[in-house]
mmCIF file of C-alpha atoms in Angstrom:
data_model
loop_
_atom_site.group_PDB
_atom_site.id
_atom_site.type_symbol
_atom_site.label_atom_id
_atom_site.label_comp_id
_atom_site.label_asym_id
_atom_site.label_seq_id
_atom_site.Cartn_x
_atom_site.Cartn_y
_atom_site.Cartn_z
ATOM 1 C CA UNK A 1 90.131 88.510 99.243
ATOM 2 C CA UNK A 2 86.865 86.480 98.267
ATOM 3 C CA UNK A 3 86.986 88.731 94.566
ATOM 4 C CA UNK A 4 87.334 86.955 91.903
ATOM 5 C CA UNK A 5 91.047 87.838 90.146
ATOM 6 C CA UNK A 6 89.888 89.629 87.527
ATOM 7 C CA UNK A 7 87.546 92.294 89.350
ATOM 8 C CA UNK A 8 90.306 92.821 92.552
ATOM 9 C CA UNK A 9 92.808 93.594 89.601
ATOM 10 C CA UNK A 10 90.536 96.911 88.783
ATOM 11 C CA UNK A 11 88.728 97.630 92.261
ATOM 12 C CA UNK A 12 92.175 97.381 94.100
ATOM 13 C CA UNK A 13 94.306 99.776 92.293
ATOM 14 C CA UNK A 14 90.899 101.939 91.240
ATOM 15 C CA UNK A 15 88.582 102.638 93.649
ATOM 16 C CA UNK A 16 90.224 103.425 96.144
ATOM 17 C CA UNK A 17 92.285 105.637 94.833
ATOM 18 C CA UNK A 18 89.470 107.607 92.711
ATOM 19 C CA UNK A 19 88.296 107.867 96.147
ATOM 20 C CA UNK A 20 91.252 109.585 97.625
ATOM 21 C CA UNK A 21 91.568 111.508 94.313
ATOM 22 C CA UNK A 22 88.002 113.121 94.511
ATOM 23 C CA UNK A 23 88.752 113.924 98.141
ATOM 24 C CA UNK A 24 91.367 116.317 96.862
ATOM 25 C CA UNK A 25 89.483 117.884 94.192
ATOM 26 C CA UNK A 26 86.117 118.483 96.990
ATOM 27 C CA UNK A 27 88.764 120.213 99.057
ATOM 28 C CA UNK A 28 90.348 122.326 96.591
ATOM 29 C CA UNK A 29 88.097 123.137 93.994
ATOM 30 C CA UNK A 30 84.460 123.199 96.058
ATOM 31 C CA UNK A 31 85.812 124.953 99.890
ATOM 32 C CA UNK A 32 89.200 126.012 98.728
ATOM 33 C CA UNK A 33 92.820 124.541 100.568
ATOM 34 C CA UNK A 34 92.812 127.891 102.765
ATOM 35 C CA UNK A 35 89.461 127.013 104.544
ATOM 36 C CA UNK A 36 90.067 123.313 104.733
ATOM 37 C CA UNK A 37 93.507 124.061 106.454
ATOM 38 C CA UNK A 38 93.205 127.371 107.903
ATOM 39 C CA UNK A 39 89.313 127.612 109.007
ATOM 40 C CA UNK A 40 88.181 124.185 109.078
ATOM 41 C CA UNK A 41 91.090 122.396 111.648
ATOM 42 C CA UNK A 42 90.881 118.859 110.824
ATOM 43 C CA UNK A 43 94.610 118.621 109.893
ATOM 44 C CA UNK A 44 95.741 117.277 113.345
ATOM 45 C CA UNK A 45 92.823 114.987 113.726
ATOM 46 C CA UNK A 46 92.817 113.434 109.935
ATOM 47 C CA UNK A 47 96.491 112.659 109.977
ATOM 48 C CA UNK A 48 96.136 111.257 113.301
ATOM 49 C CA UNK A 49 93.476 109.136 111.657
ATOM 50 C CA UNK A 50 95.579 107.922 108.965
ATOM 51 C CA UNK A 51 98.679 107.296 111.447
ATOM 52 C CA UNK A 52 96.151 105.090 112.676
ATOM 53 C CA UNK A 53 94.972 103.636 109.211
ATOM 54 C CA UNK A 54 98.749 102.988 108.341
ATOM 55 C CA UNK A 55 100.158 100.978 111.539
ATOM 56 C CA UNK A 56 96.642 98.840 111.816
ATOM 57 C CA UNK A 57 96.644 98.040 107.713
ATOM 58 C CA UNK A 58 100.497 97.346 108.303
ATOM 59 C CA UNK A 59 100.133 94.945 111.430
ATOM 60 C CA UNK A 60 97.171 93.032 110.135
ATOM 61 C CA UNK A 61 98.769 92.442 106.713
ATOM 62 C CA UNK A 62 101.883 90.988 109.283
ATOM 63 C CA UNK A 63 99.064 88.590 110.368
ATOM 64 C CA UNK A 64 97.840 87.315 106.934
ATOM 65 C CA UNK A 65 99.034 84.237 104.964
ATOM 66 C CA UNK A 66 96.649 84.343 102.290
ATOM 67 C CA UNK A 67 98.279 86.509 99.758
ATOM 68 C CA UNK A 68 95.301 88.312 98.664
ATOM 69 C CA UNK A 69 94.202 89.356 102.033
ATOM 70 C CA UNK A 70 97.781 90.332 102.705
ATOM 71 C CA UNK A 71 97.950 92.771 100.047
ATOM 72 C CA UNK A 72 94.169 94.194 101.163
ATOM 73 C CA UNK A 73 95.178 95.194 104.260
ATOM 74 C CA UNK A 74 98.511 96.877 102.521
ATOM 75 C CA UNK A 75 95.666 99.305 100.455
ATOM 76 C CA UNK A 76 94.493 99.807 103.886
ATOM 77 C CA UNK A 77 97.641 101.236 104.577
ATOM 78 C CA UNK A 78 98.564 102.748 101.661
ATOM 79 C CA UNK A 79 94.993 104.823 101.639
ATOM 80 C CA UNK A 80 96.445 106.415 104.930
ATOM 81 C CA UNK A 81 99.501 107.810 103.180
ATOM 82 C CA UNK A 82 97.282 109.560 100.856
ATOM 83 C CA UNK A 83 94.992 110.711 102.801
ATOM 84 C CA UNK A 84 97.524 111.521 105.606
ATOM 85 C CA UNK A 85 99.504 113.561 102.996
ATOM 86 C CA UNK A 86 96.536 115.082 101.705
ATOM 87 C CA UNK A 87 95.810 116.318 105.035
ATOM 88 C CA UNK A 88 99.512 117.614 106.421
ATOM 89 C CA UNK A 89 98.990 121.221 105.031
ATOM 90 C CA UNK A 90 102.450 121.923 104.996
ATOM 91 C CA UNK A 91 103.721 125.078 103.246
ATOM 92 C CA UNK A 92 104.916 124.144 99.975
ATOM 93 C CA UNK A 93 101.994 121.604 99.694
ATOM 94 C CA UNK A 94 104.453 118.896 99.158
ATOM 95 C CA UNK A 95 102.564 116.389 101.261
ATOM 96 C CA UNK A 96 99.536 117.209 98.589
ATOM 97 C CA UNK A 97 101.932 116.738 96.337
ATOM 98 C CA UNK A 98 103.232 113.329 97.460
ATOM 99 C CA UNK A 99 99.726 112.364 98.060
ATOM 100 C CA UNK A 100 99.017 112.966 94.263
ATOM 101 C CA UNK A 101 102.429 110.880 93.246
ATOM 102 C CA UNK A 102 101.351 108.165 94.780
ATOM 103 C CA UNK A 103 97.795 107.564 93.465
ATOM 104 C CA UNK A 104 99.528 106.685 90.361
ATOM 105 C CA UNK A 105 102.558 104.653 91.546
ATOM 106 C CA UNK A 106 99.830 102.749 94.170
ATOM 107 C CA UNK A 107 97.552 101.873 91.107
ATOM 108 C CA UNK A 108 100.606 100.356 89.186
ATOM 109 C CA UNK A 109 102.295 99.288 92.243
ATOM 110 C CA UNK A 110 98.348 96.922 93.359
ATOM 111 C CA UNK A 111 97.985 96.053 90.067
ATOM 112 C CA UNK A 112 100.984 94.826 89.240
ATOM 113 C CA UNK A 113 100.913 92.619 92.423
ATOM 114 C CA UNK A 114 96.850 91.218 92.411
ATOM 115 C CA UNK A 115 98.099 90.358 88.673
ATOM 116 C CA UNK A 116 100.363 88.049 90.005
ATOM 117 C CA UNK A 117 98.536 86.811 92.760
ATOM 118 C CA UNK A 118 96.005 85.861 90.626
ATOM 119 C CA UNK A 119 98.145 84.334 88.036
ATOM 120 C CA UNK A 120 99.627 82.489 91.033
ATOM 121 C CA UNK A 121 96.101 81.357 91.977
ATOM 122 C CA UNK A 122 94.927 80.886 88.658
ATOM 123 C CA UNK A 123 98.001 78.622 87.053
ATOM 124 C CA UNK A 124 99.271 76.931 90.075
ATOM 125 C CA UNK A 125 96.873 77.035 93.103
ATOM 126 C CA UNK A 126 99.118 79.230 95.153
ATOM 127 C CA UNK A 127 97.021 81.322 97.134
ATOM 128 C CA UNK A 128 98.731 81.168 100.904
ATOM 129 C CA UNK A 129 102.639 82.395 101.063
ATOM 130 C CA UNK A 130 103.925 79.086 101.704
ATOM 131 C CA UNK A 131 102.085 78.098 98.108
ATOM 132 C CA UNK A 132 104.827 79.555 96.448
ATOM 133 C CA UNK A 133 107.945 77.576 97.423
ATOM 134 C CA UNK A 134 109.880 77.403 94.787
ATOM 135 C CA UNK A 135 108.088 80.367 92.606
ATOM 136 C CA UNK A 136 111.207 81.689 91.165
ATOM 137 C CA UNK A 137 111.873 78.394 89.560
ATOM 138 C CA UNK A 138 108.503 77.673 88.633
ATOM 139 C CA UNK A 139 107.732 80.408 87.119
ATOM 140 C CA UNK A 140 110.264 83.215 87.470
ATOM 141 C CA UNK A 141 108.319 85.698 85.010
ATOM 142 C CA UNK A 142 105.641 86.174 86.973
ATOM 143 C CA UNK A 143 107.613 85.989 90.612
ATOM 144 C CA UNK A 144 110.133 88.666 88.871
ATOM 145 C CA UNK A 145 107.563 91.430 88.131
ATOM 146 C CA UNK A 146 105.907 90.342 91.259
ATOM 147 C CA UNK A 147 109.408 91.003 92.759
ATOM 148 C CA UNK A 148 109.324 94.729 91.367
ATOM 149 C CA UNK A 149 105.837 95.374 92.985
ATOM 150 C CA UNK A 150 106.977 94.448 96.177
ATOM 151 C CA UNK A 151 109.847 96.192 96.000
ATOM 152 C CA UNK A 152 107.906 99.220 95.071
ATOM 153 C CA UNK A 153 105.442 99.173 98.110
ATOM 154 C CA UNK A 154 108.675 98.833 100.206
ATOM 155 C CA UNK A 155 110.021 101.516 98.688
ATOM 156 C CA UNK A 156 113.089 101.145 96.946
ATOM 157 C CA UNK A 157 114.821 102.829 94.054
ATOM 158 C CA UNK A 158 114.545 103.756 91.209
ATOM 159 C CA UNK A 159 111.136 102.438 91.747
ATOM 160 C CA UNK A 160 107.724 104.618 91.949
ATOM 161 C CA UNK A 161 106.800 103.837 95.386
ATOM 162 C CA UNK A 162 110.402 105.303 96.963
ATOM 163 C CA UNK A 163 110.233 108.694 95.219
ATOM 164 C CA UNK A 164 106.531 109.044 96.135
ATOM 165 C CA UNK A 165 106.954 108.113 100.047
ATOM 166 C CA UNK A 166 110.288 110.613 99.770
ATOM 167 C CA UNK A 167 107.824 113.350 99.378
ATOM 168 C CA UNK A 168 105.270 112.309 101.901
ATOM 169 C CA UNK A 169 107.798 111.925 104.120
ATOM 170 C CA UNK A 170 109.283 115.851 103.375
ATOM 171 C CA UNK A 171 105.751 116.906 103.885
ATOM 172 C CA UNK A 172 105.811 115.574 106.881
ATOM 173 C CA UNK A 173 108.908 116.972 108.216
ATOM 174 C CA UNK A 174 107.869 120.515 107.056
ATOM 175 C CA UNK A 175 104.795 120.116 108.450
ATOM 176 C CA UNK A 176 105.994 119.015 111.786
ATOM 177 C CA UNK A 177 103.917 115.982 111.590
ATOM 178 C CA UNK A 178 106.293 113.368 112.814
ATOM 179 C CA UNK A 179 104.225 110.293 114.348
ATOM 180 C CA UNK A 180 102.773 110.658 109.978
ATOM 181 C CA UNK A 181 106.592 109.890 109.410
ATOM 182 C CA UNK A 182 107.706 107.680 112.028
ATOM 183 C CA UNK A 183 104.423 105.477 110.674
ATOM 184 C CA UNK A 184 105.587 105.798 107.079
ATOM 185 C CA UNK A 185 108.597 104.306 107.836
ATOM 186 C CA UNK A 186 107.538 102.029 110.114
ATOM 187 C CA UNK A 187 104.971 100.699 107.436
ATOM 188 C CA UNK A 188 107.621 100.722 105.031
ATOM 189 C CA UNK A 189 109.676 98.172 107.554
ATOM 190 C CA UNK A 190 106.829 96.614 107.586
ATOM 191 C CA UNK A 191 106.379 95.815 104.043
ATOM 192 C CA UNK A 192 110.034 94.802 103.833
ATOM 193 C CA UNK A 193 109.457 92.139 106.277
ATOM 194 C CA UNK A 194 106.759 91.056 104.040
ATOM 195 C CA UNK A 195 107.889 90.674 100.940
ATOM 196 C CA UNK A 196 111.475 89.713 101.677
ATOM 197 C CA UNK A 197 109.364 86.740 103.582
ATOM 198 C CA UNK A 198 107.535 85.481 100.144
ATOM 199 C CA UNK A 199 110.892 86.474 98.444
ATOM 200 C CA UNK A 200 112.596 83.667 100.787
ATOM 201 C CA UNK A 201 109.816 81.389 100.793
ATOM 202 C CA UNK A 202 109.263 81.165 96.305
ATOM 203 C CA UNK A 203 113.913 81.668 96.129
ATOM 204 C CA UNK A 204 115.288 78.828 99.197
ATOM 205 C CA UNK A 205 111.950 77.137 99.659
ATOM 206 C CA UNK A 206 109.572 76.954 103.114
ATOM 207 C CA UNK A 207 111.369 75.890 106.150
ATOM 208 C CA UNK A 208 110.945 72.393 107.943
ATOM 209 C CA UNK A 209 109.066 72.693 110.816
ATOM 210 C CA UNK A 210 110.792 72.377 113.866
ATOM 211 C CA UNK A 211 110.553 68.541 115.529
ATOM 212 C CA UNK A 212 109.144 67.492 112.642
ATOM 213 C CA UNK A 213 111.465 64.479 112.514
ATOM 214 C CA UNK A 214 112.062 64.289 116.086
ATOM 215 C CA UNK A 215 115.886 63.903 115.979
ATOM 216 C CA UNK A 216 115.662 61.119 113.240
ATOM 217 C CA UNK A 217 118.186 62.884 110.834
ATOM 218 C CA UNK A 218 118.412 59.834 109.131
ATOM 219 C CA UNK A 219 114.881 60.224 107.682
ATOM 220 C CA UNK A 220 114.623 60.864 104.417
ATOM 221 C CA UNK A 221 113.501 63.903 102.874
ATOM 222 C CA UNK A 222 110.922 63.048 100.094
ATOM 223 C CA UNK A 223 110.384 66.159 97.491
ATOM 224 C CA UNK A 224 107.295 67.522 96.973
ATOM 225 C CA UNK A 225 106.080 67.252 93.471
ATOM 226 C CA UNK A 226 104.792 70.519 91.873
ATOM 227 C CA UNK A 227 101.823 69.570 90.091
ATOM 228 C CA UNK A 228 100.401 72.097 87.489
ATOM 229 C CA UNK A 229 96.854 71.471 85.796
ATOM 230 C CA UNK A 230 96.909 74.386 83.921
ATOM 231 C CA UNK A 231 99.388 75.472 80.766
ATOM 232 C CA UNK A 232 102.168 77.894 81.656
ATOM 233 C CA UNK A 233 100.994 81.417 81.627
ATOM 234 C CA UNK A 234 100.604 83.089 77.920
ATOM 235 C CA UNK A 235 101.281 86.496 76.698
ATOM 236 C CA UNK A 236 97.814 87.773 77.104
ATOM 237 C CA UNK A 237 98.225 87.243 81.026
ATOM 238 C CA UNK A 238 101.737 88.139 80.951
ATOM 239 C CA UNK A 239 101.231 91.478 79.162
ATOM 240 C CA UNK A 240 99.504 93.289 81.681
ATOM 241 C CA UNK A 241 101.331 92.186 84.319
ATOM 242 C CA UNK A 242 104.707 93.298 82.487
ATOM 243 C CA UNK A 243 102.769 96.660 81.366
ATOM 244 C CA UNK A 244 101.895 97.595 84.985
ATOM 245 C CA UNK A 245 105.964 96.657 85.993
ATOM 246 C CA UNK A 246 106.869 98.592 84.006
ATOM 247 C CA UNK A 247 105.063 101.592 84.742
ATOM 248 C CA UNK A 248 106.265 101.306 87.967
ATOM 249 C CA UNK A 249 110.037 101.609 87.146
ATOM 250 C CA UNK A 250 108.978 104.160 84.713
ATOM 251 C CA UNK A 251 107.196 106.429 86.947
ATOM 252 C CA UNK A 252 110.288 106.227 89.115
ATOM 253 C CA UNK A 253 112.854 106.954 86.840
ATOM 254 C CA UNK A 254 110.624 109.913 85.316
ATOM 255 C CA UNK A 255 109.506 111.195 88.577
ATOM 256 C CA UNK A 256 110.942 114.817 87.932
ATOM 257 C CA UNK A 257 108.024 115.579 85.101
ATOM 258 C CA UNK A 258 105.623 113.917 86.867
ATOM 259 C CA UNK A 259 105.900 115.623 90.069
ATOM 260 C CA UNK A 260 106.171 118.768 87.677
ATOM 261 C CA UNK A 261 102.891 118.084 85.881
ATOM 262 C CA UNK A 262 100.860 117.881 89.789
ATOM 263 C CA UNK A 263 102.938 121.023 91.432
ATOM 264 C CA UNK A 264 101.651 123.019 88.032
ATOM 265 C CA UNK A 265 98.525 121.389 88.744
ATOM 266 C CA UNK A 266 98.513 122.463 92.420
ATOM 267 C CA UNK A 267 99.844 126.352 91.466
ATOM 268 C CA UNK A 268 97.067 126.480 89.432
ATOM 269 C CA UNK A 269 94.726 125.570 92.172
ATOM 270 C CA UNK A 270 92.067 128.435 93.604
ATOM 271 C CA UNK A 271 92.987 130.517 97.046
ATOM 272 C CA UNK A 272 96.553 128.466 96.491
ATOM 273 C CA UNK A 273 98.547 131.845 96.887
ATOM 274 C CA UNK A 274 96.508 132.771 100.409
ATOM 275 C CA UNK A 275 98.821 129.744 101.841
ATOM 276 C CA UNK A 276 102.018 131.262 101.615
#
């Protein structure tokens, strides 16, 4: 959370997921998907690992309310449905195949949302949730493509982030692997708690604290001035945010050739047949 904006928008939705990427590609191209499932008998304990990964990234994120932190925590999370996926050696593979989806709707779903934050941070010192009451009238262009990244990790249609947790979730259920699921969805609850939190906090406002005026209703309520010292966001940091929101609707809406390019991809795989 320390990063500076501009590096967390490539390390967040990069290296981890180049990580989780090469994962795949050591254990189907260099040992081969029938020795890593078959021989080898780590399924069990890695998805148990990432059921792990999942409800810990989830419940710590819960915790935050810096915004930057919160969303670290979600990658946290997020790495253990693709690893978890990876690892369900289902059948039809399409937990691999899930797993795949959503290294690309994760990159576009992170950076979409550190672009915002840092725009947030950058343009009007919001770094905390409660910094941005009032976001949607402040600056609704950012808050509304932030608003499609969140809606994305929660999963939601037409978005990216629903169709690729609908097939982690069938791997899961064909694998037989249902504490993976039951933490996918939990996560997913999770995340909707979240974001529909911020979404309440930049749309109504924050809420007075309770006893703050100690029964004086008479009191009045001064409003808070929102003072900007930089110029309103311009296209150049507006571009990429509205490039990466849109990939994520995109992705979504052509889902059907994507997940067509990675089960070619997967057919096409070595010792693939041996699984069936």
């Amino acid at each position: 959370s320390y990063c500076p904006s501009s590096s967390a928008c490539f390390l967040a939705p990069l290296m981890s997921k180049i990580s989780v990427f090469v994962m795949i590609r050591v254990m189907s191209s260099v040992f081969g998907l029938h020795w890593v499932f078959a021989s080898l008998e780590w399924s069990n304990i890695v998805v148990w690992l990432a059921v792990i990964a999942i409800l810990s990234g989830s419940v710590l994120a819960l915790a935050q309310r810096e915004i930057k932190k919160m969303l670290c925590y979600l990658i946290v999370a997020e790495v253990g449905y693709m690893v978890g996926g990876a690892w369900l050696a289902d059948e039809k593979l399409w937990g691999m195949t899930g797993a795949l989806y959503h290294i690309l709707a994760d990159a576009a779903m992170t950076l979409c949302l550190f672009l915002a934050a840092g725009l947030f941070a950058k343009r009007y010192a919001a770094k905390e949730l409660n910094d941005l009451d009032g976001m949607f009238r402040r600056s609704p262009l950012i808050m509304g493509a932030f608003l499609v990244g969140g809606l994305a990790m929660i999963g939601v249609p037409p978005t990216c982030g629903f169709f690729s947790k609908f097939y982690l979730i069938r791997g899961g259920i064909d694998a037989g692997h249902w504490e993976y699921v039951i933490a996918l969805l939990l996560s997913s609850l999770v995340n909707a708690v979240l974001f529909f939190r911020i979404f309440e906090i930049a749309f109504f406002g924050k809420k007075p604290a309770e006893g703050h005026d100690h029964g004086h209703a008479d009191v009045e309520e001064k409003p808070v001035a929102v003072v900007s010292k930089e110029a309103p966001p311009t296209w150049s940091g507006l571009l990429p945010l509205f490039s990466a929101a849109s990939i994520i609707v995109l992705l979504g809406i052509f889902n059907g050739p994507v997940v067509s390019l990675i089960r070619t991809f997967l057919e096409n795989l070595p010792e693939l047949a041996m699984l069936f």
